[in-house]
XYZ file of C-alpha atoms in Angstrom:
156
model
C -18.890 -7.474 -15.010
C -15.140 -7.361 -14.879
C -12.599 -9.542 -13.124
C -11.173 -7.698 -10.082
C -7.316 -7.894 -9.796
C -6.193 -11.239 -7.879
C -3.580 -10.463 -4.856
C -0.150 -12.283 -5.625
C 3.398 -11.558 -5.470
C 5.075 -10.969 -8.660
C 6.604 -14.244 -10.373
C 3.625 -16.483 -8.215
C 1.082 -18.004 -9.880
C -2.358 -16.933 -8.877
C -3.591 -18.444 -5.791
C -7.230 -19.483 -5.699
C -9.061 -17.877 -2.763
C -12.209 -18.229 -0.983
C -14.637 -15.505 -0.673
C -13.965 -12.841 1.723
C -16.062 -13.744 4.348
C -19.915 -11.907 3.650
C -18.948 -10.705 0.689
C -19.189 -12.184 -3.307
C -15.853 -10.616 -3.899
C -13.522 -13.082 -4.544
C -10.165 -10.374 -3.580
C -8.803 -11.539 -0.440
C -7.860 -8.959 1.958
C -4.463 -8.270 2.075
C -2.036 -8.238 4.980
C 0.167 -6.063 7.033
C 3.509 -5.750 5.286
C 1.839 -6.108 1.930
C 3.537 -3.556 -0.353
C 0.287 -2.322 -3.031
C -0.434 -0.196 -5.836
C -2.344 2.571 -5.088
C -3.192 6.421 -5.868
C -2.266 7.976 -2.456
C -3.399 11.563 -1.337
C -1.259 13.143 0.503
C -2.664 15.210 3.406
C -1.129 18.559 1.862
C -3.401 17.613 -1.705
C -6.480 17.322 0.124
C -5.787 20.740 1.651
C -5.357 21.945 -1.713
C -8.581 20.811 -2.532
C -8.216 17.481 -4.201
C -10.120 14.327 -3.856
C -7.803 11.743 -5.579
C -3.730 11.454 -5.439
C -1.762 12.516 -8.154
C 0.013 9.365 -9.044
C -0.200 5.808 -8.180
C 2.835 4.927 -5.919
C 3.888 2.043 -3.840
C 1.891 1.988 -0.219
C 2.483 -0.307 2.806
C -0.472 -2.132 4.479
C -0.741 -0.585 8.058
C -3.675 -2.425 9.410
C -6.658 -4.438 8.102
C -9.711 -4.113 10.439
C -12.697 -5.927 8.887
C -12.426 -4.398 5.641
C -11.062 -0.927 6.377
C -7.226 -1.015 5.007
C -5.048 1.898 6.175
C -1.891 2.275 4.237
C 1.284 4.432 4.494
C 2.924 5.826 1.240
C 6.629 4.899 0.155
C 8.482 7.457 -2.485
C 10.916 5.610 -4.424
C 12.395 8.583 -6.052
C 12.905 10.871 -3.216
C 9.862 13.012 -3.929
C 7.251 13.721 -1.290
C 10.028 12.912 1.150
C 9.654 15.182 4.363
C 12.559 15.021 7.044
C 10.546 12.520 9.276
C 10.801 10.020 6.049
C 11.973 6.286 6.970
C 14.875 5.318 4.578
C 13.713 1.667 3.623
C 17.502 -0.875 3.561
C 17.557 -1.721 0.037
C 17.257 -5.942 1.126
C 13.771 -4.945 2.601
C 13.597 -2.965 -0.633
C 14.087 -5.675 -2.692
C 11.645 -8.144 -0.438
C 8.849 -5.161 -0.987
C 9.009 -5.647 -4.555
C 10.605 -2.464 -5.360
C 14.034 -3.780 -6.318
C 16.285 -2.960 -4.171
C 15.745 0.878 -4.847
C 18.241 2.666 -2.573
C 16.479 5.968 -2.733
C 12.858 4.602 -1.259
C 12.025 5.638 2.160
C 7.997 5.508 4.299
C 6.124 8.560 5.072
C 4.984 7.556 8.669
C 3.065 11.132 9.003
C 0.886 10.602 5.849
C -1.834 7.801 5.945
C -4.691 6.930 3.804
C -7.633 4.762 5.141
C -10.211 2.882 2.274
C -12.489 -0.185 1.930
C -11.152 -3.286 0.383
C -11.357 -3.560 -2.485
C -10.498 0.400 -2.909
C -10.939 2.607 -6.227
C -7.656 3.730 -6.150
C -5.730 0.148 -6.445
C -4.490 -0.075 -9.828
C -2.734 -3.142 -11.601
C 1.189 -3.328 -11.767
C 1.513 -5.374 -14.774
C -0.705 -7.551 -17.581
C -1.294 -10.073 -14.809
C -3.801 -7.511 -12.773
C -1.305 -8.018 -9.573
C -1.303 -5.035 -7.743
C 0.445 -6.372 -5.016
C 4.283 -5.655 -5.142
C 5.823 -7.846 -2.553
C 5.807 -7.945 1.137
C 7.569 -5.828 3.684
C 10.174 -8.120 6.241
C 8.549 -8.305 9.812
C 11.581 -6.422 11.730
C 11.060 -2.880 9.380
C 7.357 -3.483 9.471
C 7.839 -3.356 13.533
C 9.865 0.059 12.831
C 7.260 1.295 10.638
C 4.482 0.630 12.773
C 6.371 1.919 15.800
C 6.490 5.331 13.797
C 2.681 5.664 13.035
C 1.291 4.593 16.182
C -0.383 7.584 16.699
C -1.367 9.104 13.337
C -5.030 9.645 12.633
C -5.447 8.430 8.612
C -7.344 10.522 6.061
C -10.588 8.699 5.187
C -10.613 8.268 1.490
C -14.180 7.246 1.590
């Protein structure tokens, strides 16, 4: 059996969690804000017939209901970006893990919906983190405020 990626900002030292709750696997959930790993599909490549994304790219944790996580993507290089992108301040940048890229913005009309602990997470670094950083409560309030009423794509 192999260890499952721990959750942990970059430069922390692993935290030692409990269980999630009914479950043996030791991955805590994470939390809205969190800023993942994660091979999105956007809504125009499931069209196209695809079942997995075609990279792994940086997501932002929408909501966490039991264990269903729905995420919105984040382009860092200014592909996939649509006109109703969100252009992401590069301090909340920075504070998402993503250095202070100037050129990220959110996709608030694509959303991707999965069960913790998801196939598509994939490790950052050596350490197995795929967490990123977390996203500053104000711009999280914007994002949210943007998706309200977008149905996600069930991944499952």
């Amino acid at each position: 059996m192999s260890k499952r990626p721990t959750l942990k900002l970059p430069g922390q030292a692993p935290q030692k969690s409990p269980p999630t709750s009914g479950t043996t696997n030791s991955t805590p959930l994470p939390r809205r804000g969190d800023v993942l790993n994660y091979v999105f599909l956007f809504a125009r490549e499931a069209q196209a017939g695809r079942d997995e994304g075609v990279k792994a790219r940086p997501v932002m944790v929408m909501a966490v209901v039991g264990r269903r996580v729905t995420v919105m993507p984040l382009t860092t290089k200014g592909d996939d970006k649509p006109a109703s992108s969100l252009a992401i301040p590069a301090p909340v940048a920075s504070a998402m893990g993503l250095g202070g890229n100037t050129g990220s913005s959110l996709v608030p009309g694509e959303l991707n919906a999965f069960e913790w602990v998801g196939h598509d997470l994939r490790p950052i670094d050596k350490t197995g983190s795929f967490l990123f950083g977390r996203c500053t409560p104000g711009f999280f309030a914007t994002a949210l405020d943007a998706c309200l009423h977008i149905k996600p794509l069930s991944r499952d």
